[in-house]
Amino acid sequence: MNNPLVSIIIPTFNRAHLIGETLDSVQAQTYQNWECIVVDDGSTDDTEAVVAGYIEEDSRIQFHHRPADRPKGGNAARNYGFEVSKGEYVNWFDDDDIMLENFIQFKIKNLTTELDFLITTG
């Protein structure tokens, strides 16, 4: 698979003031075949509105609410994001993290040519 889809899953809770910078770093990736799944864990701030602005600009970004029948917390949000993801590879990410612009490309290059698994930071 030369250009596999990467699912970037981001759980979020009340991060309207931070998630824009995180999504900017996702959009700046040199590797372009990704989907970004933001799963809200019950935010009471403007997180949804901030993400909606990104969705209008980029159809690769999705916003979901953690289903009400799931327990509260980041792990449940991550698990739900995984359930709706379509990627060959999954990249777990946090709503206050920043990706270096070649982060995904580096991972894909190494996973598809040299390694069986890869653990990275930032």
Tab-separated table of N, CA and C in Angstrom:
chain	number	residue	atom	x	y	z
A	1	MET	N	0.857	-1.175	0.000
A	1	MET	CA	0.000	0.000	0.000
A	1	MET	C	0.902	1.235	0.000
A	2	ASN	N	0.910	1.974	-1.085
A	2	ASN	CA	1.805	3.119	-1.231
A	2	ASN	C	1.330	4.371	-0.512
A	3	ASN	N	0.040	4.540	-0.387
A	3	ASN	CA	-0.517	5.768	0.162
A	3	ASN	C	-1.668	5.437	1.116
A	4	PRO	N	-1.394	4.691	2.192
A	4	PRO	CA	-2.482	4.250	3.065
A	4	PRO	C	-3.126	5.412	3.819
A	5	LEU	N	-4.411	5.242	4.087
A	5	LEU	CA	-5.137	6.230	4.887
A	5	LEU	C	-4.716	6.107	6.346
A	6	VAL	N	-4.424	7.242	6.969
A	6	VAL	CA	-4.069	7.303	8.385
A	6	VAL	C	-5.211	7.993	9.129
A	7	SER	N	-5.714	7.347	10.150
A	7	SER	CA	-6.752	7.936	10.995
A	7	SER	C	-6.082	8.564	12.218
A	8	ILE	N	-6.245	9.858	12.346
A	8	ILE	CA	-5.724	10.594	13.492
A	8	ILE	C	-6.910	10.812	14.428
A	9	ILE	N	-6.849	10.210	15.602
A	9	ILE	CA	-7.984	10.245	16.523
A	9	ILE	C	-7.637	11.141	17.715
A	10	ILE	N	-8.476	12.161	17.918
A	10	ILE	CA	-8.230	13.151	18.957
A	10	ILE	C	-9.445	13.257	19.879
A	11	PRO	N	-9.344	12.753	21.102
A	11	PRO	CA	-10.414	13.015	22.067
A	11	PRO	C	-10.258	14.445	22.579
A	12	THR	N	-11.377	15.078	22.906
A	12	THR	CA	-11.280	16.459	23.375
A	12	THR	C	-12.327	16.743	24.439
A	13	PHE	N	-11.988	17.703	25.307
A	13	PHE	CA	-12.919	18.177	26.333
A	13	PHE	C	-12.516	19.595	26.717
A	14	ASN	N	-13.394	20.533	26.404
A	14	ASN	CA	-13.203	21.949	26.751
A	14	ASN	C	-11.829	22.478	26.327
A	15	ARG	N	-11.505	22.297	25.072
A	15	ARG	CA	-10.203	22.740	24.558
A	15	ARG	C	-10.336	23.737	23.412
A	16	ALA	N	-11.389	24.532	23.429
A	16	ALA	CA	-11.583	25.527	22.368
A	16	ALA	C	-10.357	26.422	22.220
A	17	HIS	N	-9.686	26.693	23.313
A	17	HIS	CA	-8.539	27.594	23.300
A	17	HIS	C	-7.264	26.923	22.787
A	18	LEU	N	-7.262	25.610	22.620
A	18	LEU	CA	-6.059	24.897	22.189
A	18	LEU	C	-6.216	24.082	20.907
A	19	ILE	N	-7.393	23.566	20.644
A	19	ILE	CA	-7.538	22.583	19.579
A	19	ILE	C	-7.272	23.158	18.185
A	20	GLY	N	-7.441	24.451	18.005
A	20	GLY	CA	-7.145	25.059	16.708
A	20	GLY	C	-5.684	24.888	16.324
A	21	GLU	N	-4.807	25.102	17.262
A	21	GLU	CA	-3.373	24.940	16.987
A	21	GLU	C	-3.045	23.475	16.684
A	22	THR	N	-3.699	22.572	17.374
A	22	THR	CA	-3.511	21.144	17.109
A	22	THR	C	-3.970	20.801	15.697
A	23	LEU	N	-5.154	21.269	15.319
A	23	LEU	CA	-5.668	20.977	13.975
A	23	LEU	C	-4.840	21.665	12.893
A	24	ASP	N	-4.307	22.846	13.171
A	24	ASP	CA	-3.399	23.495	12.215
A	24	ASP	C	-2.203	22.601	11.933
A	25	SER	N	-1.665	21.987	12.975
A	25	SER	CA	-0.494	21.128	12.788
A	25	SER	C	-0.848	19.852	12.021
A	26	VAL	N	-2.063	19.358	12.191
A	26	VAL	CA	-2.506	18.195	11.418
A	26	VAL	C	-2.641	18.586	9.940
A	27	GLN	N	-3.254	19.715	9.689
A	27	GLN	CA	-3.427	20.168	8.297
A	27	GLN	C	-2.102	20.473	7.609
A	28	ALA	N	-1.071	20.779	8.356
A	28	ALA	CA	0.230	21.129	7.780
A	28	ALA	C	1.082	19.902	7.445
A	29	GLN	N	0.548	18.718	7.632
A	29	GLN	CA	1.325	17.507	7.372
A	29	GLN	C	1.745	17.399	5.906
A	30	THR	N	2.981	16.954	5.691
A	30	THR	CA	3.450	16.720	4.322
A	30	THR	C	2.763	15.494	3.733
A	31	TYR	N	2.389	14.548	4.562
A	31	TYR	CA	1.609	13.386	4.127
A	31	TYR	C	0.145	13.794	4.138
A	32	GLN	N	-0.538	13.621	3.030
A	32	GLN	CA	-1.875	14.192	2.896
A	32	GLN	C	-3.040	13.204	3.005
A	33	ASN	N	-2.771	11.908	2.975
A	33	ASN	CA	-3.871	10.944	2.992
A	33	ASN	C	-4.207	10.553	4.431
A	34	TRP	N	-4.949	11.426	5.096
A	34	TRP	CA	-5.346	11.209	6.477
A	34	TRP	C	-6.784	11.650	6.686
A	35	GLU	N	-7.363	11.139	7.743
A	35	GLU	CA	-8.633	11.630	8.267
A	35	GLU	C	-8.379	11.970	9.723
A	36	CYS	N	-8.972	13.041	10.182
A	36	CYS	CA	-8.800	13.468	11.565
A	36	CYS	C	-10.162	13.397	12.238
A	37	ILE	N	-10.258	12.547	13.233
A	37	ILE	CA	-11.514	12.305	13.927
A	37	ILE	C	-11.417	12.904	15.327
A	38	VAL	N	-12.147	13.984	15.536
A	38	VAL	CA	-12.195	14.636	16.848
A	38	VAL	C	-13.446	14.134	17.549
A	39	VAL	N	-13.267	13.573	18.744
A	39	VAL	CA	-14.403	13.048	19.508
A	39	VAL	C	-14.527	13.857	20.790
A	40	ASP	N	-15.645	14.567	20.895
A	40	ASP	CA	-15.881	15.427	22.052
A	40	ASP	C	-16.456	14.616	23.215
A	41	ASP	N	-15.925	14.858	24.392
A	41	ASP	CA	-16.321	14.130	25.587
A	41	ASP	C	-17.240	14.959	26.485
A	42	GLY	N	-18.079	15.808	25.867
A	42	GLY	CA	-19.051	16.578	26.636
A	42	GLY	C	-18.634	17.996	26.940
A	43	SER	N	-17.893	18.616	26.045
A	43	SER	CA	-17.425	19.993	26.259
A	43	SER	C	-18.578	20.947	26.493
A	44	THR	N	-18.310	21.953	27.329
A	44	THR	CA	-19.295	23.004	27.594
A	44	THR	C	-18.791	24.354	27.090
A	45	ASP	N	-17.656	24.365	26.411
A	45	ASP	CA	-17.126	25.607	25.840
A	45	ASP	C	-17.391	25.606	24.332
A	46	ASP	N	-16.636	26.352	23.568
A	46	ASP	CA	-16.853	26.477	22.123
A	46	ASP	C	-16.021	25.502	21.297
A	47	THR	N	-15.627	24.391	21.872
A	47	THR	CA	-14.815	23.416	21.134
A	47	THR	C	-15.489	23.008	19.834
A	48	GLU	N	-16.760	22.685	19.875
A	48	GLU	CA	-17.465	22.244	18.674
A	48	GLU	C	-17.459	23.327	17.596
A	49	ALA	N	-17.676	24.571	17.970
A	49	ALA	CA	-17.680	25.672	17.004
A	49	ALA	C	-16.309	25.861	16.369
A	50	VAL	N	-15.256	25.736	17.172
A	50	VAL	CA	-13.903	25.870	16.631
A	50	VAL	C	-13.644	24.772	15.604
A	51	VAL	N	-13.968	23.533	15.954
A	51	VAL	CA	-13.739	22.415	15.037
A	51	VAL	C	-14.623	22.552	13.800
A	52	ALA	N	-15.834	23.052	13.956
A	52	ALA	CA	-16.731	23.246	12.807
A	52	ALA	C	-16.103	24.151	11.759
A	53	GLY	N	-15.383	25.173	12.203
A	53	GLY	CA	-14.693	26.053	11.256
A	53	GLY	C	-13.650	25.300	10.445
A	54	TYR	N	-12.967	24.365	11.056
A	54	TYR	CA	-11.980	23.553	10.344
A	54	TYR	C	-12.658	22.578	9.384
A	55	ILE	N	-13.789	22.023	9.803
A	55	ILE	CA	-14.519	21.085	8.949
A	55	ILE	C	-14.990	21.776	7.677
A	56	GLU	N	-15.402	23.028	7.790
A	56	GLU	CA	-15.833	23.786	6.605
A	56	GLU	C	-14.709	23.916	5.589
A	57	GLU	N	-13.475	24.007	6.069
A	57	GLU	CA	-12.308	24.181	5.201
A	57	GLU	C	-11.719	22.871	4.715
A	58	ASP	N	-11.905	21.799	5.455
A	58	ASP	CA	-11.191	20.561	5.166
A	58	ASP	C	-12.084	19.363	5.476
A	59	SER	N	-12.524	18.676	4.437
A	59	SER	CA	-13.446	17.544	4.604
A	59	SER	C	-12.792	16.329	5.257
A	60	ARG	N	-11.491	16.350	5.436
A	60	ARG	CA	-10.813	15.225	6.099
A	60	ARG	C	-10.987	15.270	7.613
A	61	ILE	N	-11.487	16.380	8.129
A	61	ILE	CA	-11.691	16.530	9.572
A	61	ILE	C	-13.151	16.213	9.901
A	62	GLN	N	-13.341	15.420	10.938
A	62	GLN	CA	-14.674	15.028	11.395
A	62	GLN	C	-14.837	15.414	12.870
A	63	PHE	N	-16.077	15.629	13.272
A	63	PHE	CA	-16.379	15.895	14.677
A	63	PHE	C	-17.490	14.959	15.114
A	64	HIS	N	-17.285	14.286	16.227
A	64	HIS	CA	-18.276	13.375	16.777
A	64	HIS	C	-18.426	13.655	18.273
A	65	HIS	N	-19.609	13.410	18.775
A	65	HIS	CA	-19.832	13.439	20.223
A	65	HIS	C	-19.704	12.009	20.740
A	66	ARG	N	-19.068	11.852	21.882
A	66	ARG	CA	-19.042	10.536	22.513
A	66	ARG	C	-20.488	10.133	22.764
A	67	PRO	N	-20.891	8.945	22.327
A	67	PRO	CA	-22.279	8.531	22.561
A	67	PRO	C	-22.619	8.541	24.044
A	68	ALA	N	-23.838	8.914	24.348
A	68	ALA	CA	-24.291	9.056	25.733
A	68	ALA	C	-24.243	7.736	26.501
A	69	ASP	N	-24.323	6.626	25.797
A	69	ASP	CA	-24.305	5.330	26.489
A	69	ASP	C	-22.891	4.845	26.810
A	70	ARG	N	-21.893	5.642	26.478
A	70	ARG	CA	-20.498	5.300	26.777
A	70	ARG	C	-20.054	6.035	28.029
A	71	PRO	N	-19.137	5.462	28.781
A	71	PRO	CA	-18.647	6.164	29.974
A	71	PRO	C	-17.911	7.444	29.589
A	72	LYS	N	-17.910	8.410	30.482
A	72	LYS	CA	-17.179	9.649	30.242
A	72	LYS	C	-15.688	9.375	30.319
A	73	GLY	N	-14.925	10.199	29.599
A	73	GLY	CA	-13.468	10.093	29.686
A	73	GLY	C	-12.813	9.932	28.331
A	74	GLY	N	-11.539	10.269	28.314
A	74	GLY	CA	-10.766	10.232	27.082
A	74	GLY	C	-10.684	8.862	26.445
A	75	ASN	N	-10.608	7.810	27.257
A	75	ASN	CA	-10.490	6.472	26.672
A	75	ASN	C	-11.741	6.072	25.911
A	76	ALA	N	-12.900	6.384	26.448
A	76	ALA	CA	-14.138	6.076	25.739
A	76	ALA	C	-14.226	6.882	24.440
A	77	ALA	N	-13.790	8.132	24.487
A	77	ALA	CA	-13.785	8.958	23.278
A	77	ALA	C	-12.815	8.383	22.244
A	78	ARG	N	-11.639	7.965	22.675
A	78	ARG	CA	-10.673	7.340	21.763
A	78	ARG	C	-11.258	6.074	21.141
A	79	ASN	N	-11.856	5.237	21.971
A	79	ASN	CA	-12.424	3.990	21.471
A	79	ASN	C	-13.510	4.245	20.442
A	80	TYR	N	-14.350	5.251	20.691
A	80	TYR	CA	-15.395	5.564	19.717
A	80	TYR	C	-14.768	6.077	18.416
A	81	GLY	N	-13.740	6.909	18.536
A	81	GLY	CA	-13.047	7.375	17.339
A	81	GLY	C	-12.481	6.230	16.531
A	82	PHE	N	-11.944	5.247	17.214
A	82	PHE	CA	-11.414	4.067	16.530
A	82	PHE	C	-12.524	3.320	15.800
A	83	GLU	N	-13.697	3.215	16.430
A	83	GLU	CA	-14.829	2.519	15.811
A	83	GLU	C	-15.269	3.168	14.510
A	84	VAL	N	-15.217	4.499	14.428
A	84	VAL	CA	-15.679	5.183	13.212
A	84	VAL	C	-14.550	5.437	12.219
A	85	SER	N	-13.326	5.106	12.598
A	85	SER	CA	-12.189	5.364	11.705
A	85	SER	C	-12.172	4.391	10.529
A	86	LYS	N	-11.513	4.813	9.455
A	86	LYS	CA	-11.427	3.999	8.244
A	86	LYS	C	-9.993	3.743	7.816
A	87	GLY	N	-9.035	4.255	8.556
A	87	GLY	CA	-7.647	4.188	8.144
A	87	GLY	C	-7.015	2.817	8.268
A	88	GLU	N	-6.003	2.595	7.450
A	88	GLU	CA	-5.160	1.408	7.549
A	88	GLU	C	-4.290	1.501	8.808
A	89	TYR	N	-3.913	2.734	9.150
A	89	TYR	CA	-3.122	3.001	10.340
A	89	TYR	C	-3.863	4.002	11.213
A	90	VAL	N	-3.604	3.920	12.532
A	90	VAL	CA	-4.228	4.831	13.493
A	90	VAL	C	-3.130	5.579	14.222
A	91	ASN	N	-3.321	6.881	14.363
A	91	ASN	CA	-2.417	7.700	15.159
A	91	ASN	C	-3.233	8.349	16.267
A	92	TRP	N	-2.980	7.930	17.509
A	92	TRP	CA	-3.640	8.544	18.662
A	92	TRP	C	-2.970	9.890	18.901
A	93	PHE	N	-3.767	10.905	19.202
A	93	PHE	CA	-3.222	12.238	19.405
A	93	PHE	C	-4.063	12.945	20.454
A	94	ASP	N	-3.489	13.913	21.120
A	94	ASP	CA	-4.226	14.672	22.137
A	94	ASP	C	-4.560	16.067	21.632
A	95	ASP	N	-5.584	16.661	22.241
A	95	ASP	CA	-6.106	17.945	21.786
A	95	ASP	C	-5.226	19.134	22.138
A	96	ASP	N	-4.123	18.901	22.817
A	96	ASP	CA	-3.189	19.983	23.118
A	96	ASP	C	-1.791	19.682	22.577
A	97	ASP	N	-1.693	18.724	21.641
A	97	ASP	CA	-0.415	18.359	21.035
A	97	ASP	C	-0.244	19.037	19.683
A	98	ILE	N	1.008	19.116	19.254
A	98	ILE	CA	1.358	19.699	17.956
A	98	ILE	C	2.181	18.662	17.193
A	99	MET	N	1.821	18.423	15.936
A	99	MET	CA	2.578	17.510	15.084
A	99	MET	C	3.625	18.284	14.298
A	100	LEU	N	4.840	17.760	14.257
A	100	LEU	CA	5.821	18.290	13.319
A	100	LEU	C	5.324	17.982	11.915
A	101	GLU	N	5.661	18.812	10.948
A	101	GLU	CA	5.039	18.698	9.621
A	101	GLU	C	5.309	17.383	8.895
A	102	ASN	N	6.384	16.690	9.222
A	102	ASN	CA	6.662	15.413	8.556
A	102	ASN	C	6.393	14.209	9.463
A	103	PHE	N	5.659	14.410	10.532
A	103	PHE	CA	5.386	13.378	11.532
A	103	PHE	C	4.748	12.131	10.908
A	104	ILE	N	3.650	12.303	10.195
A	104	ILE	CA	2.945	11.169	9.601
A	104	ILE	C	3.752	10.571	8.451
A	105	GLN	N	4.347	11.403	7.625
A	105	GLN	CA	5.139	10.900	6.502
A	105	GLN	C	6.284	10.014	6.992
A	106	PHE	N	6.959	10.432	8.052
A	106	PHE	CA	8.047	9.643	8.636
A	106	PHE	C	7.532	8.278	9.083
A	107	LYS	N	6.406	8.268	9.753
A	107	LYS	CA	5.839	7.011	10.231
A	107	LYS	C	5.471	6.088	9.075
A	108	ILE	N	4.780	6.631	8.081
A	108	ILE	CA	4.347	5.812	6.945
A	108	ILE	C	5.549	5.259	6.192
A	109	LYS	N	6.531	6.087	5.953
A	109	LYS	CA	7.730	5.630	5.239
A	109	LYS	C	8.358	4.448	5.966
A	110	ASN	N	8.515	4.562	7.251
A	110	ASN	CA	9.156	3.498	8.017
A	110	ASN	C	8.271	2.271	8.184
A	111	LEU	N	6.986	2.469	8.367
A	111	LEU	CA	6.094	1.321	8.532
A	111	LEU	C	5.909	0.541	7.242
A	112	THR	N	5.936	1.209	6.111
A	112	THR	CA	5.671	0.518	4.843
A	112	THR	C	6.933	-0.033	4.195
A	113	THR	N	8.098	0.294	4.726
A	113	THR	CA	9.320	-0.198	4.080
A	113	THR	C	10.264	-0.940	5.011
A	114	GLU	N	10.239	-0.650	6.302
A	114	GLU	CA	11.298	-1.186	7.140
A	114	GLU	C	10.848	-1.878	8.416
A	115	LEU	N	9.760	-1.456	9.016
A	115	LEU	CA	9.431	-1.887	10.370
A	115	LEU	C	8.088	-2.588	10.447
A	116	ASP	N	7.909	-3.371	11.504
A	116	ASP	CA	6.629	-3.999	11.775
A	116	ASP	C	5.735	-3.115	12.643
A	117	PHE	N	6.352	-2.287	13.511
A	117	PHE	CA	5.609	-1.329	14.315
A	117	PHE	C	6.543	-0.175	14.642
A	118	LEU	N	5.964	0.948	15.057
A	118	LEU	CA	6.739	2.148	15.290
A	118	LEU	C	6.117	2.931	16.442
A	119	ILE	N	6.943	3.338	17.388
A	119	ILE	CA	6.502	4.191	18.496
A	119	ILE	C	7.266	5.501	18.383
A	120	THR	N	6.545	6.624	18.344
A	120	THR	CA	7.176	7.923	18.225
A	120	THR	C	6.542	8.897	19.201
A	121	THR	N	7.189	10.039	19.346
A	121	THR	CA	6.616	11.152	20.108
A	121	THR	C	6.647	12.380	19.228
A	122	GLY	N	5.738	13.321	19.509
A	122	GLY	CA	5.693	14.609	18.855
A	122	GLY	C	5.885	14.570	17.424
